[in-house]
Short mmCIF file of C-alpha atoms in Angstrom, two decimals:
data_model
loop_
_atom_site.label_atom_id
_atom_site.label_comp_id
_atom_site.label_asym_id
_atom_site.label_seq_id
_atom_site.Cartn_x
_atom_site.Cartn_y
_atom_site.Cartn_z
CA UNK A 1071 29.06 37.71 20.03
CA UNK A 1072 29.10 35.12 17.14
CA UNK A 1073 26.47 36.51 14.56
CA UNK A 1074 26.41 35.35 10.93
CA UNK A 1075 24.73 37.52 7.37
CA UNK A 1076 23.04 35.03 5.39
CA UNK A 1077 23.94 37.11 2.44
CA UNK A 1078 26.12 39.85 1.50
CA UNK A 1079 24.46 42.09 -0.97
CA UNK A 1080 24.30 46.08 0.02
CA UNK A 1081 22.17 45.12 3.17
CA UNK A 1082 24.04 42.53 4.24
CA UNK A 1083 27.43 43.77 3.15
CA UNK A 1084 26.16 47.21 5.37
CA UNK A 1085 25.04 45.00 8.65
CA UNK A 1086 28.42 43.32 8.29
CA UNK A 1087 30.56 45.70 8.39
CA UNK A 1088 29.04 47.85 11.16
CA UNK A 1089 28.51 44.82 13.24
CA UNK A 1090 32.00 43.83 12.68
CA UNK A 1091 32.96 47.52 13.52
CA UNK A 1092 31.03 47.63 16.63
CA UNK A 1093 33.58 44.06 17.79
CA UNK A 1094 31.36 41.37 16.83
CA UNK A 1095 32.82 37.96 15.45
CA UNK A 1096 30.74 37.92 12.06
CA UNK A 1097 30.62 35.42 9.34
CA UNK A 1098 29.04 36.40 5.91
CA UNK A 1099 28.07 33.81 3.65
CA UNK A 1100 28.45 34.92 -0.43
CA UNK A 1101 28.81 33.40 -3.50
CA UNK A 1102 30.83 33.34 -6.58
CA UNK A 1103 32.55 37.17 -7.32
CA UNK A 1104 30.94 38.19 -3.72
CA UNK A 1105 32.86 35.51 -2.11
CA UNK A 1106 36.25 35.96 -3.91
CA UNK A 1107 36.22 39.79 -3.32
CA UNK A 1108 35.62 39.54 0.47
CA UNK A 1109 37.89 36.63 0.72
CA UNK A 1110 40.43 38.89 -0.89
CA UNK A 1111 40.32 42.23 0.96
CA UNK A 1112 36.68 42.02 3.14
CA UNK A 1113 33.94 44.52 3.08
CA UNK A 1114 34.66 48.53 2.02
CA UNK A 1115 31.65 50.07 3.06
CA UNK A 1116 31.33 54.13 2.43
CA UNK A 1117 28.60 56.92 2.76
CA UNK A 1118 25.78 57.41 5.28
CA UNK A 1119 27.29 55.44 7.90
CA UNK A 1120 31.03 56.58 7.50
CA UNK A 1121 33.90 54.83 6.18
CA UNK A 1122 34.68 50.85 7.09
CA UNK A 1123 36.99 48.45 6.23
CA UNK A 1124 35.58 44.96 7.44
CA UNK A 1125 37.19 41.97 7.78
CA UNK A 1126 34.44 39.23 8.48
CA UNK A 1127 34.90 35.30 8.03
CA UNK A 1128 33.75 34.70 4.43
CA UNK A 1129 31.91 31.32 3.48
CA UNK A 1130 29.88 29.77 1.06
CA UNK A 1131 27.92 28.55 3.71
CA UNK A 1132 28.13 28.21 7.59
CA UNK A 1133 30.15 25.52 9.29
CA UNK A 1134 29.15 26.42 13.28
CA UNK A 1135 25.98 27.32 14.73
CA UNK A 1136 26.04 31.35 15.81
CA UNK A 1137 24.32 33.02 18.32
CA UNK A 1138 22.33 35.24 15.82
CA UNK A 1139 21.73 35.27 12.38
CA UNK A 1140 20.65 37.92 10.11
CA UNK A 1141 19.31 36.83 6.89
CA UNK A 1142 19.65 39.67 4.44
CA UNK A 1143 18.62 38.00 1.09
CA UNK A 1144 16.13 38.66 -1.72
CA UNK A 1145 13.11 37.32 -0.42
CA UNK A 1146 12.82 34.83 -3.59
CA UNK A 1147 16.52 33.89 -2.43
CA UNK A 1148 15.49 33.41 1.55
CA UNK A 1149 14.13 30.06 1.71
CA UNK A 1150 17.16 28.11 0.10
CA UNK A 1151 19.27 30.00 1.78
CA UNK A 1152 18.21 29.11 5.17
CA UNK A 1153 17.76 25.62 4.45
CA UNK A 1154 20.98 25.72 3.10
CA UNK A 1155 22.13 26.68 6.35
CA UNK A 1156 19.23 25.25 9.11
CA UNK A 1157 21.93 22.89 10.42
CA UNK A 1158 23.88 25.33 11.98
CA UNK A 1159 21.40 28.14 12.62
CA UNK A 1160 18.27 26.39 13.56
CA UNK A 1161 17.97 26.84 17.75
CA UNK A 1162 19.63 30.30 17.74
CA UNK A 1163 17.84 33.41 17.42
CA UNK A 1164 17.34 34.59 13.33
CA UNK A 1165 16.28 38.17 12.37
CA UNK A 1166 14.71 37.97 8.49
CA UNK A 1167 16.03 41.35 7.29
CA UNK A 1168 13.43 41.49 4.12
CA UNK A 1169 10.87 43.22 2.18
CA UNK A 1170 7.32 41.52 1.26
CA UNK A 1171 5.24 39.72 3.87
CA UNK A 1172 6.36 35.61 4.06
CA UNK A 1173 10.29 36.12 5.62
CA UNK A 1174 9.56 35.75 9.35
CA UNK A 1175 6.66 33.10 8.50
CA UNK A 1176 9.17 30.99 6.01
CA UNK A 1177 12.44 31.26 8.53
CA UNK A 1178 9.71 30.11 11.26
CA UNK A 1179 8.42 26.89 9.36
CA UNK A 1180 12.32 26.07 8.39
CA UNK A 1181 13.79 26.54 11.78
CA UNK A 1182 11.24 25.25 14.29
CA UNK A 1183 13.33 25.41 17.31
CA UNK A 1184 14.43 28.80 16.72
CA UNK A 1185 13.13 32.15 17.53
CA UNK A 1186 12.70 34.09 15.07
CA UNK A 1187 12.35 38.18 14.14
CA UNK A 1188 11.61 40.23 11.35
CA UNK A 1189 13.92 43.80 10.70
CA UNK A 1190 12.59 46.50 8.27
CA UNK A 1191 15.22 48.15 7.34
CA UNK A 1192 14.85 51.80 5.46
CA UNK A 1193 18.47 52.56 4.83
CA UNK A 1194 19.28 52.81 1.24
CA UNK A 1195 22.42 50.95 0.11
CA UNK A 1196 23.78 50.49 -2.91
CA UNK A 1197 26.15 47.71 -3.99
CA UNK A 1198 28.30 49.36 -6.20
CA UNK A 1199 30.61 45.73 -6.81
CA UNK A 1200 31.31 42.51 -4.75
CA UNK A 1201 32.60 43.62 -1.48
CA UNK A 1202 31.72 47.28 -1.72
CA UNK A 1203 28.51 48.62 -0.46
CA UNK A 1204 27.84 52.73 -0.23
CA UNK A 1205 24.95 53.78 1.98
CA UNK A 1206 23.10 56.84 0.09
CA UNK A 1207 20.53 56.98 3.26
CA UNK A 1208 21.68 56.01 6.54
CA UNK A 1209 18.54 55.07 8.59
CA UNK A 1210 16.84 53.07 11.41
CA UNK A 1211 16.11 49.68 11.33
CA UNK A 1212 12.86 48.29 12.66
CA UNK A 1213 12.97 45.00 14.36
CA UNK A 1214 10.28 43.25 16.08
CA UNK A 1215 7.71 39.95 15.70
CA UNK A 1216 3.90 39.20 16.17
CA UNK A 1217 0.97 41.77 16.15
CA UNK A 1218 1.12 42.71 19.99
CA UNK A 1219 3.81 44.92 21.92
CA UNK A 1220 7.42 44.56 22.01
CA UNK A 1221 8.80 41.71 24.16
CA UNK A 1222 11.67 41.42 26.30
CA UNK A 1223 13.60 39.51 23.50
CA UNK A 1224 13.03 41.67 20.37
CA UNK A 1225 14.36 44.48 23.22
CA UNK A 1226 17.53 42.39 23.82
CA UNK A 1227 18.49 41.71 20.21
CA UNK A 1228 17.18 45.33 19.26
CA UNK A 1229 20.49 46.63 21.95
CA UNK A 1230 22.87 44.27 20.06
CA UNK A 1231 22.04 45.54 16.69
CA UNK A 1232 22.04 49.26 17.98
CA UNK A 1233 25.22 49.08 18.99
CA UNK A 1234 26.49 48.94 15.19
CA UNK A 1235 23.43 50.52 13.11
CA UNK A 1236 20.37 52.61 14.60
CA UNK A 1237 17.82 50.08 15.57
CA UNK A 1238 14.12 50.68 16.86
CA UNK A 1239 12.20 48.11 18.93
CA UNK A 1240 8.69 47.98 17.07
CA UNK A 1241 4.96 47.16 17.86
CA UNK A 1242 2.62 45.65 15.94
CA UNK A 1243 5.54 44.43 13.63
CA UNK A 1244 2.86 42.78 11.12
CA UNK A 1245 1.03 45.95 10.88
CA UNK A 1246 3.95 47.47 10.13
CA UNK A 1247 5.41 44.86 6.91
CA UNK A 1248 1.95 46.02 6.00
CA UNK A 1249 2.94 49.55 6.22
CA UNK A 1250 6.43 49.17 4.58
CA UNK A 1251 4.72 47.00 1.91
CA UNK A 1252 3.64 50.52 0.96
CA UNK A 1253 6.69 52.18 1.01
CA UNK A 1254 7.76 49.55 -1.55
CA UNK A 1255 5.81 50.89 -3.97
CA UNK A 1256 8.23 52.72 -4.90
CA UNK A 1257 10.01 49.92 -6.71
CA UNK A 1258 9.07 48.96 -9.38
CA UNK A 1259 8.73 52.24 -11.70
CA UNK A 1260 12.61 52.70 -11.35
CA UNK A 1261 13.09 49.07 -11.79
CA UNK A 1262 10.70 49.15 -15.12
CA UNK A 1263 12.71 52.88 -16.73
CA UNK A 1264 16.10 52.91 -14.80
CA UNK A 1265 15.12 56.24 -13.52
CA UNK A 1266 16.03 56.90 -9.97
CA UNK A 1267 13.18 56.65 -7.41
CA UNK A 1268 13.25 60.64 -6.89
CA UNK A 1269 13.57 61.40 -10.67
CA UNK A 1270 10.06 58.75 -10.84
CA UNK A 1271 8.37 60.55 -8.43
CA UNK A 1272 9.62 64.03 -9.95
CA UNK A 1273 7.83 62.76 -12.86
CA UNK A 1274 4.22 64.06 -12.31
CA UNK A 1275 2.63 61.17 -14.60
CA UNK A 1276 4.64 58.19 -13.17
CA UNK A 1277 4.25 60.12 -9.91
CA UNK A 1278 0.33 59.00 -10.54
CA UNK A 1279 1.51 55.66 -11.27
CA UNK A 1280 3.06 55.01 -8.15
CA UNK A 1281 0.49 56.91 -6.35
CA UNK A 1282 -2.38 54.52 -7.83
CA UNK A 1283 -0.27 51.34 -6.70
CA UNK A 1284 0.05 52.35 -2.99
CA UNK A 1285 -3.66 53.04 -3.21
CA UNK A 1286 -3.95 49.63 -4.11
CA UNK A 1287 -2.00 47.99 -1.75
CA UNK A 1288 -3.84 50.33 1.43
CA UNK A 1289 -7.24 48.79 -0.32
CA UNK A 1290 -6.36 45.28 -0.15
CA UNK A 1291 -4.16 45.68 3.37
CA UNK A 1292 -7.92 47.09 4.84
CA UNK A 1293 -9.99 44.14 2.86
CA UNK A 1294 -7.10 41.51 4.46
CA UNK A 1295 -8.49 43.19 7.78
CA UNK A 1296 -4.96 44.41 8.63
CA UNK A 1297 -4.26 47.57 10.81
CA UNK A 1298 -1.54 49.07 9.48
CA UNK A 1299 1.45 50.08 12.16
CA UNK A 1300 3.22 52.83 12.77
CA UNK A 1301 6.50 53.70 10.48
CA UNK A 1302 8.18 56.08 8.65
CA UNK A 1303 5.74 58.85 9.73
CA UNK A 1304 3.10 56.37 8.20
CA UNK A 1305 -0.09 54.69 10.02
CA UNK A 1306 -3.48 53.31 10.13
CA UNK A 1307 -5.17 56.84 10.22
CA UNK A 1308 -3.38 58.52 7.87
CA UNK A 1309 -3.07 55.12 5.20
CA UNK A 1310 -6.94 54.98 5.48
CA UNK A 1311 -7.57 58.30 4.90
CA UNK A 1312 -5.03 58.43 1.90
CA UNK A 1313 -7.21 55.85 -0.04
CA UNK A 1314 -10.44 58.00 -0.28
CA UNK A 1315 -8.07 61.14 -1.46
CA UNK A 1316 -8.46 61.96 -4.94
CA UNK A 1317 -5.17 60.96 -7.17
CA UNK A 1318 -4.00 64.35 -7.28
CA UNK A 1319 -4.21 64.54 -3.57
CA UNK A 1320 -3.07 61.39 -2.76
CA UNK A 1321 0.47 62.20 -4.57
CA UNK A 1322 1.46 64.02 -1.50
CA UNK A 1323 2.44 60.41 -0.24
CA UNK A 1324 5.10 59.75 -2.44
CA UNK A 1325 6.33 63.77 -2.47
CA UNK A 1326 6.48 63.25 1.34
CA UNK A 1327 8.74 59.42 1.07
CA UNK A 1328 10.85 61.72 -1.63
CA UNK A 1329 11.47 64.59 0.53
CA UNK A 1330 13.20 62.18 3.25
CA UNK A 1331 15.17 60.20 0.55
CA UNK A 1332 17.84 64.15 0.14
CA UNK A 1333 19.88 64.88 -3.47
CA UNK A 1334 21.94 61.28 -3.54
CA UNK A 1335 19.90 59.04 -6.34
CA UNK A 1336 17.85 55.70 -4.07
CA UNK A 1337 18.35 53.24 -7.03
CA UNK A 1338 15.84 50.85 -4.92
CA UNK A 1339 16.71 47.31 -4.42
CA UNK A 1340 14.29 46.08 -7.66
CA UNK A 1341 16.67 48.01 -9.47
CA UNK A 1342 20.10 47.45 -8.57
CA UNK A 1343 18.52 43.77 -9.25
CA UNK A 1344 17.89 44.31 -12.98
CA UNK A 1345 20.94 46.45 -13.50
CA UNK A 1346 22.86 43.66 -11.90
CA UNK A 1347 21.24 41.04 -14.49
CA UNK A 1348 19.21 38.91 -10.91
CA UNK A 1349 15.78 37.88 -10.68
CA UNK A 1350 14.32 40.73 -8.85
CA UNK A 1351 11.87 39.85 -6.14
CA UNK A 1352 9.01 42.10 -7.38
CA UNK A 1353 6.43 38.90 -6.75
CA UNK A 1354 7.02 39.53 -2.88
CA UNK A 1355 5.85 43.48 -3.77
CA UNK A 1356 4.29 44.39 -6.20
CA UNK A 1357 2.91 41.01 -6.54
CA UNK A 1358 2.15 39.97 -2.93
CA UNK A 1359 -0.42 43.29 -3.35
CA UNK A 1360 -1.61 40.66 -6.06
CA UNK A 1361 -2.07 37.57 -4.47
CA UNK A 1362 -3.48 39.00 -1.58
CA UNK A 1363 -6.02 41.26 -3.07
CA UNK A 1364 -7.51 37.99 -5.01
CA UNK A 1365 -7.61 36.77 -1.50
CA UNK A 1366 -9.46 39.37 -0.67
CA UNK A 1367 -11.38 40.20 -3.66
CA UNK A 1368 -9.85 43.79 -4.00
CA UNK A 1369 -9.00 44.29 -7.95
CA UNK A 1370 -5.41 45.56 -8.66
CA UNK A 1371 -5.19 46.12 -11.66
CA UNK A 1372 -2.28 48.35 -11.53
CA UNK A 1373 0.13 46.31 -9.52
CA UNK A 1374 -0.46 43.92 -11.94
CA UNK A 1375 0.70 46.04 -14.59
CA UNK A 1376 3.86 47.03 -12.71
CA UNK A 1377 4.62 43.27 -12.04
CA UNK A 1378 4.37 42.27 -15.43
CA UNK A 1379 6.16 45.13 -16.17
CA UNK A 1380 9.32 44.26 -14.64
CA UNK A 1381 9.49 40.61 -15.63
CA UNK A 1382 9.88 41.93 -18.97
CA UNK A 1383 12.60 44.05 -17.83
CA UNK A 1384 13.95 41.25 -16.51
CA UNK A 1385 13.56 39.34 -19.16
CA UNK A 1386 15.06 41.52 -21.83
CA UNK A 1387 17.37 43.60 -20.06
CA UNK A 1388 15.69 46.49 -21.33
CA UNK A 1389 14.56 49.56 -19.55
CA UNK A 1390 11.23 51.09 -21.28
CA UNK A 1391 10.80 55.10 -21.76
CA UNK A 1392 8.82 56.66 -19.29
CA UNK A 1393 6.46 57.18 -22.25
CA UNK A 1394 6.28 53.69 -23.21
CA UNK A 1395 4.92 52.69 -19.36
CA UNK A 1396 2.68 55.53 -19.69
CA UNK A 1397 0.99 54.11 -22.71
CA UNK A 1398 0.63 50.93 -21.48
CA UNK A 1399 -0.82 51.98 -18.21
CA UNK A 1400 -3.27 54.33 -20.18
CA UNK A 1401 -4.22 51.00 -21.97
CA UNK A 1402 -5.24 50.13 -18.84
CA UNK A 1403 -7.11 52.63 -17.70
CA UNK A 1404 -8.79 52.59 -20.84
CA UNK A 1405 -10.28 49.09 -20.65
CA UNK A 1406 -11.58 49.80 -17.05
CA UNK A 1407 -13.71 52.77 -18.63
CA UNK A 1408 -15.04 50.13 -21.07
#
């Protein structure tokens, strides 16, 4: 089958190469050092998943419409990307392969003839240089679209992607962005210290942290109305109990995402971002728990904290002590006693 990667970072690079594995004819689109190094020697990809050595068609952008596409950008990168690239894809099936909420709803507007899926994808990949990709986590990827069961065409492009990485047909795949908007909570604190995300949530204090963010984001996921789906062990039940647990109790949440991640350090995507000097796309995370709790008039004060917080990372290329966050979130907390 002709399938193209809209973007060959460690997801992308990871779908490429196992799809190219599994006999596929793949194109990967890339830029600058990305595009040179898989020009010159193709995809290495090591860990989780095994060894492969990948030789996909490498362009700056696509010259003939494929039968699938997998877009596999940052979500602030997804937009231009497929526009960049509509010609060719639009009309052919497109699987948004992205954190946050918007990705199936912006590749829909863009690419009106086109059906189009959403993939959450829980393996943990890091992209240790253009062209090489290690998998620390090798895990399922969720694919589905809409709010109701699975269809008959999320189960046929569900078969095509299991044939190269472990993929799971899923329900309710709104209530379930919801759900891994969650997960993604865990972020930003190794984004903000450089810490990996099992050494922040080793950290009992930044372990509250964390704990008071997902809080957040299950408070303003109930006042959006949403029903949270099933995934990763995770659902409505259990996320709406977990906001009326005491802080101390609710940190069995992120103990329990820890325990799955094993020894190998989960940099998180938000940080391999910073370290790499990109924009990270902590406004789709962090901040979409924003926007959407002003929608729905649920306060969040602390992913507010943790957005700002990483802009200045960003910004100044900087990681802050774990002691310095602390302070500034006990700033916080401070002026909400006032």
């Amino acid at each position: 089958m002709r399938i193209a990667v809209i973007g060959a970072g460690a997801l992308g690079g990871t779908f490429t190469a196992l799809l190219t594995q599994a006999g596929h004819d793949v194109t990967v689109t890339a830029r600058g050092a990305g595009l040179a190094a898989i020009q010159a020697d193709g995809i290495r990809l090591s860990g989780g998943f095994g060894t492969v050595h990948a030789l996909p068609t490498p362009l700056e952008r696509l010259t003939e419409s494929p039968e699938l596409t997998l877009v596999c950008t940052k979500a602030q990168d997804a937009e231009a990307a497929i526009a960049d690239n509509a010609a060719f894809i639009d009309g052919g099936a497109v699987i948004v392969v992205q954190n946050g909420l918007d990705g199936v709803k912006t590749a829909g507007r863009l690419l009106p003839r086109s059906e189009c899926f959403g993939a959450l994808s829980i393996i943990a990949a890091n992209y240790t240089e253009p062209g090489r990709v290690r998998v620390t986590t090798a895990a399922p990827t969720y694919l589905g679209r809409g709010s109701g069961p699975v269809d008959a065409a999320t189960r046929r492009w569900q078969a095509v992607l299991n044939e190269a990485v472990p993929t799971v047909a899923q329900p309710d795949f709104v209530g379930a962005q919801w759900t891994k908007l969650v997960v993604n909570m865990l972020n930003a604190l190794p984004a903000i210290t450089g810490l990996s995300v099992q050494a922040v949530v080793d950290d009992p204090q930044l372990r509250r942290v964390m704990t008071e963010s997902m809080r957040e984001a299950v408070q303003v996921g109930v006042g959006r109305g949403v029903r949270f789906g099933a995934f990763q062990a995770l659902g409505d039940a259990q996320l709406r109990a977990f906001r009326h647990l005491p802080l101390a109790l609710g940190q069995i949440l992120p103990l329990q995402m820890r325990r799955r991640m094993g020894s190998v350090p989960n940099l998180g995507s938000t940080l391999q971002s910073v370290t790499r000097g990109q924009l990270t796309e902590i406004d789709f995370l962090n901040g979409a728990v924003v926007r959407e709790g002003r929608i729905a008039g649920v306060p969040t004060p602390v992913n507010e904290l943790l957005t700002a917080l990483v802009h200045e990372v960003e910004e100044s290329v900087s990681f802050l002590t774990p002691a310095a966050v602390l302070n500034r979130y006990g700033a916080l907390t401070a002026r909400s006693r006032r």
